PDB file of C-alpha atoms in Angstrom:
ATOM      1  CA  UNK J 350      17.488  34.922  -3.860  1.00 46.00           C
ATOM      2  CA  UNK J 351      15.778  38.175  -4.766  1.00 55.00           C
ATOM      3  CA  UNK J 352      16.656  41.667  -3.590  1.00 57.00           C
ATOM      4  CA  UNK J 353      16.294  42.078   0.174  1.00 75.00           C
ATOM      5  CA  UNK J 354      12.919  43.201   1.485  1.00 85.00           C
ATOM      6  CA  UNK J 355      14.735  45.423   3.994  1.00 93.00           C
ATOM      7  CA  UNK J 356      17.999  47.320   3.956  1.00 90.00           C
ATOM      8  CA  UNK J 357      18.875  46.812   6.712  1.00 95.00           C
ATOM      9  CA  UNK J 358      16.528  44.237   8.199  1.00 97.00           C
ATOM     10  CA  UNK J 359      15.041  45.193  11.568  1.00 97.00           C
ATOM     11  CA  UNK J 360      16.906  43.645  14.485  1.00 97.00           C
ATOM     12  CA  UNK J 361      13.770  42.377  16.239  1.00 98.00           C
ATOM     13  CA  UNK J 362      11.118  40.194  14.583  1.00 98.00           C
ATOM     14  CA  UNK J 363       7.978  39.832  16.757  1.00 98.00           C
ATOM     15  CA  UNK J 364       5.887  36.681  16.334  1.00 98.00           C
ATOM     16  CA  UNK J 365       2.319  37.037  17.533  1.00 98.00           C
ATOM     17  CA  UNK J 366       1.074  33.566  18.356  1.00 97.00           C
ATOM     18  CA  UNK J 367      -2.702  33.207  18.586  1.00 97.00           C
ATOM     19  CA  UNK J 368      -2.302  31.808  22.100  1.00 96.00           C
ATOM     20  CA  UNK J 369      -1.479  35.335  23.278  1.00 97.00           C
ATOM     21  CA  UNK J 370      -4.820  36.702  22.021  1.00 97.00           C
ATOM     22  CA  UNK J 371      -7.649  36.619  24.580  1.00 96.00           C
ATOM     23  CA  UNK J 372     -10.870  34.895  23.584  1.00 91.00           C
ATOM     24  CA  UNK J 373     -12.926  37.740  25.040  1.00 96.00           C
ATOM     25  CA  UNK J 374     -12.549  41.134  23.402  1.00 97.00           C
ATOM     26  CA  UNK J 375     -10.345  39.633  20.707  1.00 97.00           C
ATOM     27  CA  UNK J 376     -11.050  42.268  18.045  1.00 97.00           C
ATOM     28  CA  UNK J 377     -10.459  45.258  20.320  1.00 98.00           C
ATOM     29  CA  UNK J 378      -7.310  43.649  21.692  1.00 98.00           C
ATOM     30  CA  UNK J 379      -5.863  43.247  18.193  1.00 98.00           C
ATOM     31  CA  UNK J 380      -6.806  46.793  17.180  1.00 98.00           C
ATOM     32  CA  UNK J 381      -5.090  48.271  20.227  1.00 98.00           C
ATOM     33  CA  UNK J 382      -2.102  45.970  20.003  1.00 98.00           C
ATOM     34  CA  UNK J 383      -1.559  46.570  16.295  1.00 98.00           C
ATOM     35  CA  UNK J 384      -1.826  50.334  16.604  1.00 98.00           C
ATOM     36  CA  UNK J 385       0.531  50.463  19.582  1.00 98.00           C
ATOM     37  CA  UNK J 386       3.112  48.262  17.861  1.00 98.00           C
ATOM     38  CA  UNK J 387       2.989  50.444  14.751  1.00 98.00           C
ATOM     39  CA  UNK J 388       3.583  53.530  16.889  1.00 98.00           C
ATOM     40  CA  UNK J 389       6.435  51.735  18.665  1.00 98.00           C
ATOM     41  CA  UNK J 390       8.212  51.243  15.334  1.00 98.00           C
ATOM     42  CA  UNK J 391       7.621  47.571  14.527  1.00 98.00           C
ATOM     43  CA  UNK J 392       8.524  46.992  10.862  1.00 98.00           C
ATOM     44  CA  UNK J 393       8.049  43.234  10.562  1.00 98.00           C
ATOM     45  CA  UNK J 394       5.590  40.957  12.384  1.00 98.00           C
ATOM     46  CA  UNK J 395       4.486  37.367  11.969  1.00 98.00           C
ATOM     47  CA  UNK J 396       1.009  36.128  12.856  1.00 98.00           C
ATOM     48  CA  UNK J 397       0.935  32.449  13.800  1.00 98.00           C
ATOM     49  CA  UNK J 398      -2.239  30.438  14.365  1.00 97.00           C
ATOM     50  CA  UNK J 399      -1.690  26.692  14.131  1.00 94.00           C
ATOM     51  CA  UNK J 400      -4.850  25.511  15.893  1.00 94.00           C
ATOM     52  CA  UNK J 401      -7.644  27.994  15.159  1.00 94.00           C
ATOM     53  CA  UNK J 402     -10.269  27.678  12.457  1.00 96.00           C
ATOM     54  CA  UNK J 403      -9.668  29.455   9.166  1.00 96.00           C
ATOM     55  CA  UNK J 404     -12.483  31.905   9.887  1.00 97.00           C
ATOM     56  CA  UNK J 405     -10.640  32.993  13.043  1.00 97.00           C
ATOM     57  CA  UNK J 406      -7.381  33.323  11.160  1.00 97.00           C
ATOM     58  CA  UNK J 407      -8.993  35.489   8.478  1.00 98.00           C
ATOM     59  CA  UNK J 408     -10.708  37.736  11.019  1.00 97.00           C
ATOM     60  CA  UNK J 409      -7.490  38.228  13.000  1.00 98.00           C
ATOM     61  CA  UNK J 410      -5.502  38.895   9.835  1.00 98.00           C
ATOM     62  CA  UNK J 411      -7.961  41.531   8.657  1.00 98.00           C
ATOM     63  CA  UNK J 412      -7.735  43.373  11.976  1.00 98.00           C
ATOM     64  CA  UNK J 413      -3.949  43.193  12.021  1.00 98.00           C
ATOM     65  CA  UNK J 414      -3.623  44.450   8.447  1.00 98.00           C
ATOM     66  CA  UNK J 415      -5.787  47.466   9.302  1.00 98.00           C
ATOM     67  CA  UNK J 416      -3.950  48.223  12.546  1.00 98.00           C
ATOM     68  CA  UNK J 417      -0.481  47.678  11.058  1.00 98.00           C
ATOM     69  CA  UNK J 418      -0.671  49.558   7.722  1.00 96.00           C
ATOM     70  CA  UNK J 419       0.987  48.054   4.673  1.00 95.00           C
ATOM     71  CA  UNK J 420       3.130  51.124   4.099  1.00 92.00           C
ATOM     72  CA  UNK J 421       4.637  50.880   7.574  1.00 96.00           C
ATOM     73  CA  UNK J 422       4.714  47.225   8.641  1.00 98.00           C
ATOM     74  CA  UNK J 423       5.337  44.030   6.685  1.00 98.00           C
ATOM     75  CA  UNK J 424       3.119  41.201   7.905  1.00 98.00           C
ATOM     76  CA  UNK J 425       4.079  37.542   7.580  1.00 98.00           C
ATOM     77  CA  UNK J 426       1.583  34.681   7.839  1.00 98.00           C
ATOM     78  CA  UNK J 427       2.748  31.409   9.308  1.00 98.00           C
ATOM     79  CA  UNK J 428       2.234  28.273   7.171  1.00 96.00           C
ATOM     80  CA  UNK J 429      -0.635  29.397   4.926  1.00 96.00           C
ATOM     81  CA  UNK J 430       0.921  30.599   1.672  1.00 97.00           C
ATOM     82  CA  UNK J 431      -2.446  30.048   0.004  1.00 97.00           C
ATOM     83  CA  UNK J 432      -4.024  32.860   2.056  1.00 97.00           C
ATOM     84  CA  UNK J 433      -1.302  35.515   1.845  1.00 98.00           C
ATOM     85  CA  UNK J 434      -2.694  37.400  -1.148  1.00 97.00           C
ATOM     86  CA  UNK J 435      -6.275  37.105   0.054  1.00 97.00           C
ATOM     87  CA  UNK J 436      -5.520  38.840   3.364  1.00 97.00           C
ATOM     88  CA  UNK J 437      -3.080  41.378   1.956  1.00 98.00           C
ATOM     89  CA  UNK J 438      -0.074  40.151   3.915  1.00 98.00           C
ATOM     90  CA  UNK J 439       3.490  40.626   2.714  1.00 98.00           C
ATOM     91  CA  UNK J 440       4.753  37.077   2.933  1.00 98.00           C
ATOM     92  CA  UNK J 441       4.758  33.652   4.512  1.00 98.00           C
ATOM     93  CA  UNK J 442       6.892  31.685   6.953  1.00 97.00           C
ATOM     94  CA  UNK J 443       7.209  27.989   6.112  1.00 95.00           C
ATOM     95  CA  UNK J 444       8.196  25.281   8.574  1.00 89.00           C
ATOM     96  CA  UNK J 445       9.278  21.737   7.838  1.00 80.00           C
ATOM     97  CA  UNK J 446       6.256  19.901   6.464  1.00 83.00           C
ATOM     98  CA  UNK J 447       4.657  23.030   5.001  1.00 87.00           C
ATOM     99  CA  UNK J 448       4.582  23.965   1.334  1.00 92.00           C
ATOM    100  CA  UNK J 449       8.079  24.031  -0.155  1.00 91.00           C
ATOM    101  CA  UNK J 450       9.560  27.504  -0.589  1.00 92.00           C
ATOM    102  CA  UNK J 451       9.920  26.980  -4.341  1.00 93.00           C
ATOM    103  CA  UNK J 452       6.187  26.279  -4.594  1.00 96.00           C
ATOM    104  CA  UNK J 453       5.396  29.308  -2.446  1.00 96.00           C
ATOM    105  CA  UNK J 454       7.550  31.489  -4.686  1.00 96.00           C
ATOM    106  CA  UNK J 455       5.639  30.318  -7.754  1.00 96.00           C
ATOM    107  CA  UNK J 456       2.351  30.995  -5.989  1.00 97.00           C
ATOM    108  CA  UNK J 457       3.224  34.396  -4.501  1.00 97.00           C
ATOM    109  CA  UNK J 458       5.583  35.811  -7.107  1.00 96.00           C
ATOM    110  CA  UNK J 459       8.901  37.591  -6.684  1.00 94.00           C
ATOM    111  CA  UNK J 460       7.873  40.469  -4.451  1.00 95.00           C
ATOM    112  CA  UNK J 461       6.488  38.791  -1.354  1.00 97.00           C
ATOM    113  CA  UNK J 462       8.698  37.693   1.521  1.00 97.00           C
ATOM    114  CA  UNK J 463       9.299  33.988   2.005  1.00 96.00           C
ATOM    115  CA  UNK J 464      10.966  32.700   5.131  1.00 95.00           C
ATOM    116  CA  UNK J 465      11.804  29.113   5.926  1.00 92.00           C
ATOM    117  CA  UNK J 466      13.007  27.181   8.961  1.00 89.00           C
ATOM    118  CA  UNK J 467      16.521  25.905   8.536  1.00 81.00           C
ATOM    119  CA  UNK J 468      17.017  24.372  11.968  1.00 78.00           C
ATOM    120  CA  UNK J 469      20.586  23.953  13.079  1.00 76.00           C
ATOM    121  CA  UNK J 470      21.938  20.583  11.999  1.00 65.00           C
ATOM    122  CA  UNK J 471      25.570  20.269  10.990  1.00 61.00           C
ATOM    123  CA  UNK J 472      25.842  20.516   7.217  1.00 63.00           C
ATOM    124  CA  UNK J 473      22.402  22.080   6.915  1.00 65.00           C
ATOM    125  CA  UNK J 474      23.405  25.316   5.253  1.00 66.00           C
ATOM    126  CA  UNK J 475      24.383  24.223   1.715  1.00 65.00           C
ATOM    127  CA  UNK J 476      20.940  22.684   1.230  1.00 64.00           C
ATOM    128  CA  UNK J 477      18.767  25.447   2.616  1.00 69.00           C
ATOM    129  CA  UNK J 478      20.577  28.210   0.765  1.00 73.00           C
ATOM    130  CA  UNK J 479      19.296  26.783  -2.506  1.00 77.00           C
ATOM    131  CA  UNK J 480      15.735  27.610  -1.443  1.00 81.00           C
ATOM    132  CA  UNK J 481      14.208  30.745  -3.009  1.00 89.00           C
ATOM    133  CA  UNK J 482      13.710  32.341   0.411  1.00 92.00           C
ATOM    134  CA  UNK J 483      14.404  35.788   1.830  1.00 95.00           C
ATOM    135  CA  UNK J 484      15.373  34.597   5.295  1.00 94.00           C
ATOM    136  CA  UNK J 485      16.238  31.387   7.135  1.00 93.00           C
ATOM    137  CA  UNK J 486      15.245  30.801  10.760  1.00 93.00           C
ATOM    138  CA  UNK J 487      17.890  28.994  12.784  1.00 94.00           C
ATOM    139  CA  UNK J 488      17.349  27.327  16.109  1.00 93.00           C
ATOM    140  CA  UNK J 489      15.874  26.727  18.498  1.00 94.00           C
ATOM    141  CA  UNK J 490      18.683  28.594  20.209  1.00 95.00           C
ATOM    142  CA  UNK J 491      17.186  27.921  23.645  1.00 94.00           C
ATOM    143  CA  UNK J 492      14.143  26.054  24.945  1.00 85.00           C
ATOM    144  CA  UNK J 493      10.816  27.727  24.231  1.00 78.00           C
ATOM    145  CA  UNK J 494       7.299  27.334  25.608  1.00 70.00           C
ATOM    146  CA  UNK J 495       5.632  29.071  22.669  1.00 66.00           C
ATOM    147  CA  UNK J 496       6.085  26.475  19.959  1.00 62.00           C
ATOM    148  CA  UNK J 497       6.504  22.717  20.172  1.00 62.00           C
ATOM    149  CA  UNK J 498       9.549  21.434  18.322  1.00 64.00           C
ATOM    150  CA  UNK J 499      11.612  18.271  18.280  1.00 65.00           C
ATOM    151  CA  UNK J 500      14.679  20.046  16.907  1.00 73.00           C
ATOM    152  CA  UNK J 501      17.750  20.002  19.183  1.00 84.00           C
ATOM    153  CA  UNK J 502      18.863  23.244  20.812  1.00 92.00           C
ATOM    154  CA  UNK J 503      21.782  24.892  19.044  1.00 93.00           C
ATOM    155  CA  UNK J 504      22.870  27.532  21.585  1.00 95.00           C
ATOM    156  CA  UNK J 505      25.028  30.500  20.697  1.00 96.00           C
ATOM    157  CA  UNK J 506      27.745  28.242  19.346  1.00 95.00           C
ATOM    158  CA  UNK J 507      25.250  26.964  16.801  1.00 94.00           C
ATOM    159  CA  UNK J 508      24.411  30.501  15.712  1.00 95.00           C
ATOM    160  CA  UNK J 509      28.113  31.243  15.216  1.00 95.00           C
ATOM    161  CA  UNK J 510      28.677  28.007  13.313  1.00 93.00           C
ATOM    162  CA  UNK J 511      25.730  28.556  10.996  1.00 92.00           C
ATOM    163  CA  UNK J 512      26.812  32.111  10.197  1.00 94.00           C
ATOM    164  CA  UNK J 513      30.264  30.815   9.321  1.00 92.00           C
ATOM    165  CA  UNK J 514      28.764  28.094   7.113  1.00 88.00           C
ATOM    166  CA  UNK J 515      26.323  30.469   5.420  1.00 89.00           C
ATOM    167  CA  UNK J 516      28.703  33.336   4.753  1.00 90.00           C
ATOM    168  CA  UNK J 517      27.925  37.008   5.154  1.00 91.00           C
ATOM    169  CA  UNK J 518      24.905  37.519   2.912  1.00 91.00           C
ATOM    170  CA  UNK J 519      22.015  35.207   3.913  1.00 92.00           C
ATOM    171  CA  UNK J 520      19.515  36.634   6.379  1.00 95.00           C
ATOM    172  CA  UNK J 521      19.549  34.406   9.471  1.00 95.00           C
ATOM    173  CA  UNK J 522      16.836  34.731  12.114  1.00 97.00           C
ATOM    174  CA  UNK J 523      17.752  33.366  15.541  1.00 97.00           C
ATOM    175  CA  UNK J 524      14.647  31.871  17.125  1.00 96.00           C
ATOM    176  CA  UNK J 525      13.727  29.998  20.280  1.00 95.00           C
ATOM    177  CA  UNK J 526      13.843  31.253  23.848  1.00 95.00           C
ATOM    178  CA  UNK J 527      15.573  34.541  22.998  1.00 96.00           C
ATOM    179  CA  UNK J 528      15.392  37.096  25.806  1.00 95.00           C
ATOM    180  CA  UNK J 529      16.619  40.655  26.037  1.00 95.00           C
ATOM    181  CA  UNK J 530      19.565  39.339  28.025  1.00 93.00           C
ATOM    182  CA  UNK J 531      20.614  37.019  25.175  1.00 96.00           C
ATOM    183  CA  UNK J 532      19.466  38.967  22.097  1.00 98.00           C
ATOM    184  CA  UNK J 533      22.603  41.084  21.789  1.00 97.00           C
ATOM    185  CA  UNK J 534      24.771  37.969  22.043  1.00 97.00           C
ATOM    186  CA  UNK J 535      22.760  36.247  19.310  1.00 98.00           C
ATOM    187  CA  UNK J 536      23.184  39.247  17.019  1.00 98.00           C
ATOM    188  CA  UNK J 537      26.900  39.411  17.789  1.00 98.00           C
ATOM    189  CA  UNK J 538      27.162  35.674  17.063  1.00 97.00           C
ATOM    190  CA  UNK J 539      25.907  36.270  13.531  1.00 97.00           C
ATOM    191  CA  UNK J 540      22.118  36.437  13.547  1.00 97.00           C
ATOM    192  CA  UNK J 541      20.747  39.161  11.293  1.00 97.00           C
ATOM    193  CA  UNK J 542      17.730  39.542  13.561  1.00 98.00           C
ATOM    194  CA  UNK J 543      16.133  37.799  16.508  1.00 98.00           C
ATOM    195  CA  UNK J 544      12.580  36.457  16.571  1.00 98.00           C
ATOM    196  CA  UNK J 545      10.656  36.855  19.818  1.00 98.00           C
ATOM    197  CA  UNK J 546       7.210  35.712  20.881  1.00 97.00           C
ATOM    198  CA  UNK J 547       6.649  35.094  24.583  1.00 95.00           C
ATOM    199  CA  UNK J 548       9.384  37.505  25.645  1.00 96.00           C
ATOM    200  CA  UNK J 549       7.320  40.280  24.080  1.00 97.00           C
ATOM    201  CA  UNK J 550       3.679  39.250  24.110  1.00 98.00           C
ATOM    202  CA  UNK J 551       3.590  37.930  27.667  1.00 96.00           C
ATOM    203  CA  UNK J 552       4.415  41.442  28.861  1.00 97.00           C
ATOM    204  CA  UNK J 553       1.597  43.743  30.065  1.00 97.00           C
ATOM    205  CA  UNK J 554       2.569  46.339  27.439  1.00 98.00           C
ATOM    206  CA  UNK J 555       4.197  44.680  24.402  1.00 98.00           C
ATOM    207  CA  UNK J 556       4.742  48.003  22.619  1.00 98.00           C
ATOM    208  CA  UNK J 557       6.658  49.448  25.569  1.00 98.00           C
ATOM    209  CA  UNK J 558       8.658  46.230  25.795  1.00 98.00           C
ATOM    210  CA  UNK J 559       9.481  46.424  22.082  1.00 98.00           C
ATOM    211  CA  UNK J 560      10.758  49.981  22.552  1.00 98.00           C
ATOM    212  CA  UNK J 561      12.942  48.760  25.417  1.00 98.00           C
ATOM    213  CA  UNK J 562      14.434  46.051  23.205  1.00 98.00           C
ATOM    214  CA  UNK J 563      15.182  48.518  20.423  1.00 97.00           C
ATOM    215  CA  UNK J 564      16.806  50.959  22.855  1.00 97.00           C
ATOM    216  CA  UNK J 565      18.920  48.231  24.451  1.00 96.00           C
ATOM    217  CA  UNK J 566      19.991  46.695  21.146  1.00 95.00           C
ATOM    218  CA  UNK J 567      20.762  50.030  19.500  1.00 82.00           C
TER     219      UNK J 567
END
């Protein structure tokens, strides 16, 4: 595993799913959202679009890269390692069934961020830690409406178990149904950071909500 992209990693990892972007006024929405999140102090954000056409993905990515400047925010693209360099993003998140992390590392080189989904199965850790990835998502911790998954829920006990199995160094991202009420517990259980989607982007003012999370989590 290469040198960490952050030291320390931010505690909150927003995931902007395309389902949260309105069809009308899409470009202006993304400009305003991106600028407000940058001002709120977001350092890492993933853009996820599993159903839209590539032309939509590219247009959204271009707007986000402009509104969340490269020197201030690292942007992660879900699934599409082949488009990361083209859109000027900082890395890719790979789920089961996507390109293998070793292939993505060859494609993107040593400097871009690669994240992969580890799940939460017993005995999972020894295998996933061999992947040339910067972080490993673990979960789903709780049920989520944002992303369909067949993986069993792991709860807080699963987060604790996986941290124990992984040791102190690997970056573990707790994902799935995390709320402000449970985020601190997930971090205390061993998550390096928590990933949030609906808990942030269903709010009327996501930037204000992000600030509230950062204040509460310290």
